[in-house]
CSV table of C-alpha atoms in Angstrom, one decimal:
chain,number,residue,atom,x,y,z
A,159,MET,CA,102.8,112.7,74.0
A,160,ILE,CA,105.4,109.3,73.3
A,161,ALA,CA,105.5,106.9,76.2
A,162,THR,CA,108.4,104.7,76.7
A,163,THR,CA,109.6,102.9,79.8
A,164,GLY,CA,113.2,102.7,81.5
A,165,ALA,CA,116.8,103.7,79.2
A,166,PRO,CA,116.6,102.1,75.3
A,167,GLY,CA,117.0,99.4,74.7
A,168,ALA,CA,116.2,98.2,78.3
A,169,VAL,CA,113.6,95.0,78.2
A,170,ARG,CA,111.1,95.4,80.6
A,171,GLU,CA,110.3,92.2,82.9
A,172,LEU,CA,106.8,91.4,82.8
A,173,ALA,CA,104.4,88.5,83.6
A,174,ILE,CA,102.7,87.0,80.4
A,175,ALA,CA,98.6,87.9,82.2
A,176,ASP,CA,100.8,92.1,83.0
A,177,ALA,CA,101.8,91.9,79.7
A,178,LEU,CA,98.8,91.0,77.9
A,179,ALA,CA,96.8,93.4,80.1
A,180,TRP,CA,99.4,96.1,79.6
A,181,GLU,CA,99.0,96.4,76.0
A,182,ALA,CA,95.0,96.0,76.5
A,183,THR,CA,95.0,99.5,78.7
A,184,CYS,CA,97.3,101.3,75.6
A,185,LEU,CA,95.3,100.2,73.1
A,186,THR,CA,92.1,101.8,74.8
A,187,GLY,CA,94.7,104.9,75.8
A,188,ILE,CA,95.9,104.9,72.4
A,189,ALA,CA,91.6,105.0,70.8
A,190,ALA,CA,90.8,107.3,73.7
A,191,GLY,CA,93.9,110.5,71.9
A,192,HIS,CA,95.6,110.0,75.7
A,193,ARG,CA,98.6,109.5,73.9
A,194,ALA,CA,99.7,109.3,70.2
A,195,ALA,CA,102.6,106.4,70.4
A,196,ILE,CA,103.6,103.9,72.5
A,197,THR,CA,106.6,101.7,72.1
A,198,GLN,CA,108.0,98.6,74.7
A,199,LEU,CA,110.6,96.3,74.8
A,200,TRP,CA,109.5,93.2,77.2
A,201,SER,CA,109.8,90.0,78.3
A,202,CYS,CA,107.6,87.5,79.8
A,203,GLU,CA,107.7,83.6,82.0
A,204,PRO,CA,107.6,80.7,79.4
A,205,ALA,CA,104.2,80.0,78.2
A,206,LEU,CA,101.9,79.7,75.4
A,207,VAL,CA,99.7,82.6,73.8
A,208,ALA,CA,96.9,82.0,71.3
A,209,PRO,CA,94.6,83.6,69.4
A,210,ALA,CA,91.2,84.6,71.2
A,211,GLY,CA,89.2,82.5,68.9
A,212,MET,CA,91.2,79.2,69.8
A,213,ALA,CA,89.2,78.8,72.8
A,214,ARG,CA,86.0,78.0,70.7
A,215,LEU,CA,88.3,74.9,69.2
A,216,PRO,CA,86.7,71.7,70.9
A,217,GLY,CA,90.4,70.4,72.2
A,218,PHE,CA,91.1,73.8,73.5
A,219,ALA,CA,90.6,73.3,77.1
A,220,ARG,CA,92.5,70.1,77.7
A,221,ALA,CA,95.1,71.3,75.1
A,222,CYS,CA,95.7,73.6,77.9
A,223,ALA,CA,95.4,71.5,80.9
A,224,GLN,CA,98.1,69.5,79.1
A,225,ALA,CA,100.0,72.8,78.6
A,226,THR,CA,99.7,73.7,81.6
A,227,ASP,CA,101.0,70.8,83.7
A,228,ALA,CA,103.9,69.9,81.6
A,229,GLY,CA,104.5,73.2,82.3
A,230,TRP,CA,103.3,75.9,79.7
A,231,PRO,CA,100.2,78.3,80.9
A,232,VAL,CA,98.4,79.0,78.4
A,233,HIS,CA,97.2,83.1,77.7
A,234,LEU,CA,94.7,84.4,75.4
A,235,ARG,CA,96.2,87.4,73.5
A,236,ALA,CA,94.5,89.9,71.0
A,237,THR,CA,95.6,90.0,68.4
A,238,GLY,CA,95.5,87.5,65.0
A,239,GLY,CA,98.0,84.7,63.9
A,240,ASP,CA,98.4,81.7,65.9
A,241,LEU,CA,99.6,79.9,68.4
A,242,VAL,CA,102.9,80.3,70.1
A,243,PRO,CA,105.5,80.8,73.0
A,244,GLN,CA,107.1,83.3,74.9
A,245,GLY,CA,109.2,82.8,77.6
A,246,PRO,CA,113.2,84.3,78.2
A,247,GLY,CA,115.0,83.2,74.7
A,248,ILE,CA,112.0,86.2,73.2
A,249,VAL,CA,111.7,89.6,73.5
A,250,ASN,CA,109.0,90.8,71.9
A,251,LEU,CA,108.1,94.7,70.0
A,252,THR,CA,104.9,96.7,71.6
A,253,LEU,CA,104.2,99.9,69.2
A,254,MET,CA,100.6,101.6,69.0
A,255,PHE,CA,99.8,104.9,67.5
A,256,ARG,CA,96.7,106.2,66.0
A,257,GLY,CA,95.9,105.6,62.6
A,258,PRO,CA,95.6,109.1,60.4
A,259,PRO,CA,91.3,110.3,60.0
A,260,ASP,CA,91.5,109.8,56.1
A,261,ALA,CA,92.3,106.1,56.8
A,262,SER,CA,94.7,106.2,54.7
A,263,SER,CA,96.9,103.9,56.5
A,264,THR,CA,97.1,100.1,55.9
A,265,LEU,CA,98.0,97.1,57.3
A,266,GLU,CA,100.9,96.7,54.6
A,267,ASP,CA,102.0,100.0,56.0
A,268,ALA,CA,101.7,99.3,59.6
A,269,TYR,CA,103.8,95.8,59.3
A,270,LYS,CA,106.7,98.2,57.4
A,271,ARG,CA,106.5,100.4,60.6
A,272,LEU,CA,106.5,97.6,63.0
A,273,THR,CA,109.0,95.2,60.8
A,274,ALA,CA,111.3,98.3,59.7
A,275,PRO,CA,113.2,98.6,63.4
A,276,ILE,CA,114.5,95.4,63.3
A,277,CYS,CA,115.1,95.4,59.6
A,278,ASP,CA,117.2,98.3,60.3
A,279,ALA,CA,118.9,97.2,63.8
A,280,LEU,CA,119.5,93.5,62.8
A,281,SER,CA,121.3,95.2,59.3
A,282,ASN,CA,123.4,96.8,61.2
A,283,ALA,CA,124.8,94.3,63.0
A,284,GLY,CA,125.4,92.7,59.4
A,285,ILE,CA,122.4,90.1,58.9
A,286,SER,CA,120.7,90.2,55.8
A,287,SER,CA,116.7,90.3,56.9
A,288,CYS,CA,113.4,90.2,54.6
A,289,ASN,CA,110.4,89.8,54.8
A,290,GLY,CA,108.5,86.4,54.0
A,291,SER,CA,106.2,83.2,54.9
A,292,VAL,CA,108.5,79.8,56.7
A,293,SER,CA,107.0,75.9,56.4
A,294,GLY,CA,107.4,75.5,59.0
A,295,ALA,CA,107.2,78.3,61.4
A,296,PHE,CA,104.7,78.3,64.3
A,297,CYS,CA,102.5,81.6,63.6
A,298,ASP,CA,103.8,82.2,60.4
A,299,GLY,CA,102.6,85.1,57.3
A,300,ARG,CA,103.5,86.8,55.5
A,301,TYR,CA,105.0,89.9,57.7
A,302,ASN,CA,107.9,87.1,59.7
A,303,ILE,CA,111.2,88.2,60.0
A,304,THR,CA,113.0,86.0,57.9
A,305,VAL,CA,116.7,84.9,57.9
A,306,MET,CA,118.0,83.0,55.5
A,307,GLY,CA,114.7,81.4,54.7
A,308,ARG,CA,114.2,80.8,59.1
A,309,LYS,CA,111.7,83.0,61.2
A,310,PHE,CA,113.1,85.3,63.3
A,311,ALA,CA,110.2,87.5,64.1
A,312,GLY,CA,106.6,87.0,64.2
A,313,THR,CA,104.4,89.6,64.0
A,314,ALA,CA,100.5,90.8,64.4
A,315,GLN,CA,98.1,93.5,64.9
A,316,ARG,CA,94.9,95.0,66.3
A,317,TRP,CA,93.1,97.6,65.1
A,318,ARG,CA,90.3,99.5,66.4
A,319,PRO,CA,88.4,102.6,65.1
A,320,THR,CA,87.8,105.8,67.1
A,321,ALA,CA,85.8,108.5,65.9
A,322,GLY,CA,88.8,110.7,64.6
A,323,GLY,CA,90.8,107.2,62.8
A,324,MET,CA,91.9,104.1,64.2
A,325,ALA,CA,94.2,102.8,66.7
A,326,VAL,CA,96.4,100.7,65.4
A,327,GLN,CA,98.7,98.3,68.3
A,328,THR,CA,101.3,95.9,66.8
A,329,HIS,CA,103.1,93.6,68.0
A,330,ALA,CA,107.0,91.5,67.3
A,331,MET,CA,108.1,88.4,68.9
A,332,MET,CA,111.8,87.5,68.0
A,333,LEU,CA,114.2,84.7,68.9
A,334,MET,CA,117.1,85.4,71.0
A,335,ARG,CA,117.5,82.3,71.1
A,336,THR,CA,116.6,79.2,68.5
A,337,PRO,CA,113.4,77.3,69.9
A,338,SER,CA,114.5,74.1,71.8
A,339,ASP,CA,112.5,70.7,70.5
A,340,LYS,CA,111.1,71.0,73.6
A,341,THR,CA,109.8,74.4,72.7
A,342,ILE,CA,108.3,72.6,70.1
A,343,ASP,CA,107.4,69.8,71.0
A,344,MET,CA,104.7,71.3,73.0
A,345,LEU,CA,103.5,73.5,70.3
A,346,ASN,CA,103.7,70.3,68.5
A,347,ARG,CA,101.5,68.1,71.5
A,348,PHE,CA,99.1,71.4,71.5
A,349,TYR,CA,97.8,71.3,67.6
A,350,HIS,CA,97.5,67.6,67.9
A,351,ASP,CA,95.4,67.7,71.1
A,352,CYS,CA,93.0,69.9,69.7
A,353,GLY,CA,92.6,68.1,66.8
A,354,ILE,CA,94.4,70.3,64.2
A,355,LYS,CA,96.5,68.6,61.7
A,356,ARG,CA,100.0,71.5,62.1
A,357,ILE,CA,102.9,69.8,62.5
A,358,ILE,CA,105.3,72.8,63.0
A,359,HIS,CA,109.4,72.1,62.9
A,360,ALA,CA,112.1,74.2,64.9
A,361,SER,CA,114.1,74.8,62.2
A,362,ALA,CA,112.0,76.7,60.8
A,363,HIS,CA,113.6,78.9,63.3
A,364,VAL,CA,116.8,80.9,63.9
A,365,GLY,CA,117.7,83.2,66.9
A,366,LEU,CA,119.6,85.5,66.9
A,367,GLN,CA,122.1,83.9,69.1
A,368,ASP,CA,123.0,81.2,66.4
A,369,LEU,CA,123.3,85.0,63.9
A,370,VAL,CA,126.3,86.5,65.8
A,371,GLN,CA,129.6,85.4,67.5
A,372,PRO,CA,129.3,82.6,70.0
A,373,ASP,CA,131.2,85.1,72.1
A,374,GLU,CA,129.7,88.8,71.1
A,375,ASP,CA,126.6,86.6,71.7
A,376,LYS,CA,125.3,89.1,74.9
A,377,ALA,CA,126.7,92.8,73.5
A,378,ALA,CA,125.4,91.6,70.3
A,379,GLN,CA,121.6,91.6,71.9
A,380,HIS,CA,122.3,94.3,73.3
A,381,ARG,CA,123.3,97.0,71.1
A,382,PHE,CA,120.6,95.2,68.2
A,383,LEU,CA,118.0,95.4,70.9
A,384,ARG,CA,118.8,98.8,71.7
A,385,MET,CA,119.0,100.2,67.8
A,386,VAL,CA,115.9,98.7,67.8
A,387,ALA,CA,113.8,100.4,71.0
A,388,HIS,CA,116.2,103.4,69.2
A,389,ARG,CA,114.4,103.1,65.8
A,390,ALA,CA,110.9,102.2,67.3
A,391,HIS,CA,111.4,105.3,68.5
A,392,LEU,CA,111.2,107.4,65.7
A,393,TRP,CA,109.2,105.5,64.0
A,394,SER,CA,106.1,106.1,66.2
A,395,THR,CA,106.2,109.6,66.2
A,396,PRO,CA,103.7,110.7,64.0
A,397,GLN,CA,106.0,113.5,62.2
A,398,MET,CA,107.6,110.8,61.3
A,399,SER,CA,104.5,108.3,59.5
B,62,MET,CA,65.7,101.9,55.9
B,63,ALA,CA,68.9,99.3,57.3
B,64,THR,CA,72.4,100.2,57.5
B,65,GLU,CA,74.6,98.0,56.4
B,66,VAL,CA,78.0,96.6,58.4
B,67,LYS,CA,80.7,96.7,56.0
B,68,VAL,CA,83.8,94.9,56.0
B,69,PRO,CA,86.3,98.0,55.3
B,70,GLN,CA,87.5,98.8,52.1
B,71,ASP,CA,90.7,100.4,52.5
B,72,LEU,CA,91.9,98.5,56.1
B,73,TRP,CA,94.5,96.2,52.8
B,74,GLN,CA,95.6,97.1,49.8
B,75,ASP,CA,95.8,93.4,47.9
B,76,ASP,CA,91.9,93.3,47.0
B,77,ASP,CA,92.1,89.5,46.6
B,78,MET,CA,93.4,88.8,50.2
B,79,GLU,CA,90.3,87.0,52.6
B,80,ALA,CA,89.6,88.1,55.9
B,81,VAL,CA,87.5,86.3,58.2
B,82,ILE,CA,84.9,86.1,60.7
B,83,THR,CA,86.6,85.4,63.8
B,84,ASN,CA,83.9,86.6,66.1
B,85,TRP,CA,80.9,88.5,66.5
B,86,LEU,CA,79.7,89.8,70.1
B,87,ALA,CA,76.5,90.7,69.4
B,88,SER,CA,74.4,88.2,68.8
B,89,ASP,CA,71.2,88.2,66.2
B,90,GLY,CA,69.0,90.5,67.0
B,91,ALA,CA,70.3,91.7,69.6
B,92,THR,CA,69.6,95.7,69.6
B,93,VAL,CA,72.9,98.0,69.1
B,94,ARG,CA,74.3,101.6,70.0
B,95,LYS,CA,76.0,103.2,67.6
B,96,GLY,CA,79.9,102.9,68.3
B,97,ALA,CA,80.2,99.4,70.3
B,98,LEU,CA,81.9,96.5,69.3
B,99,ILE,CA,80.0,94.1,67.9
B,100,ALA,CA,82.4,91.3,65.4
B,101,GLU,CA,85.8,91.1,64.9
B,102,ILE,CA,87.6,90.0,61.7
B,103,MET,CA,91.3,88.3,61.1
B,104,VAL,CA,93.3,89.3,58.2
B,105,GLU,CA,96.7,88.5,57.4
B,106,LYS,CA,97.2,88.0,61.1
B,107,SER,CA,95.9,91.3,61.8
B,108,GLN,CA,92.2,91.4,63.7
B,109,PHE,CA,90.2,94.2,62.9
B,110,GLU,CA,87.6,95.3,65.9
B,111,VAL,CA,83.9,95.9,64.0
B,112,THR,CA,81.4,98.4,65.1
B,113,ALA,CA,78.0,99.2,65.2
B,114,PRO,CA,77.6,102.5,62.6
B,115,ALA,CA,73.6,103.4,63.9
B,116,ASP,CA,72.3,102.3,67.0
B,117,GLY,CA,69.5,99.8,66.0
B,118,VAL,CA,68.8,95.7,65.7
B,119,LEU,CA,71.6,93.7,64.5
B,120,LYS,CA,70.4,91.1,61.7
B,121,ILE,CA,73.6,89.8,61.3
B,122,ASP,CA,74.2,87.9,57.6
B,123,LYS,CA,77.6,86.3,57.7
B,124,GLN,CA,78.9,84.3,60.6
B,125,ALA,CA,81.0,83.2,62.2
B,126,ASP,CA,84.6,81.1,60.7
B,127,ASP,CA,83.1,82.9,57.2
B,128,ILE,CA,85.2,83.8,55.2
B,129,VAL,CA,84.7,87.9,53.9
B,130,ARG,CA,86.6,90.3,51.4
B,131,LYS,CA,86.8,94.2,51.1
B,132,GLY,CA,83.4,95.8,51.3
B,133,ASP,CA,81.6,93.0,52.0
B,134,VAL,CA,77.9,93.4,54.0
B,135,ILE,CA,78.3,91.6,57.1
B,136,GLY,CA,75.4,92.0,58.4
B,137,GLN,CA,72.5,95.3,58.6
B,138,ILE,CA,71.8,97.6,61.6
B,139,THR,CA,67.2,97.8,61.1
């Protein structure tokens, strides 16, 4: 069974804690064979989301307290990567599926499966994109989606072995608005409080709003998300893999 | 006879790509059951769950934050 919620392109508004719990439940359902695939667009309130391993850093608790006081509560996630902001200017795509029993599927294949719908939707909007790292971007990685050398979307995964293959959780966070200096300052402060020497630059990112005509941004976002949802749904069907 | 706990050989294509053990969820010397989640490794922003390949007592060979490659033995179960 392929599961989606709401109309195609509809963005489900979730509290970040509920979104992370929902993803965990879905992965368990995929691993148990209750579902073949799940695709969902969602958005949440302002928060910082860190990989669970970051909680071992000596300054983590203090950094969390400072961020929470500043209006950025911190949550831990199950996928890999690094610290990211969440909030109204960001739409997430969660795509989960079962890998084949022969384990011929790889991390690279899963990233292609996740990013293809987004790149297709950008292309449909006349925006050229590719995969690659961006110096100075938050949660940098080779499977970012970049536009004009700036990060438009970040990606991450979690893999769970099952008796019949792999349950795969993939996740992309897409920037509808270019992160503000205030958001980037929060990330840099968090790193500083954790004792990590890493500097993030706002100019390393770009949101959809800055890639389309100003008077068309809402309609363009709607068309873009509708196409991402449609393509992701096709890509998540087992017979298309 | 010991059963090796290995980093998967076929999870990613690039032979030169390194992973890191992000967490051991079972302690050295703990009794584990086949299929139980015992560790997590991260590569290319992907978190991979390592499950026990057999019932027995876990001996940890590679520690959290150690760098590992495809096929590396990270522990043993006897």
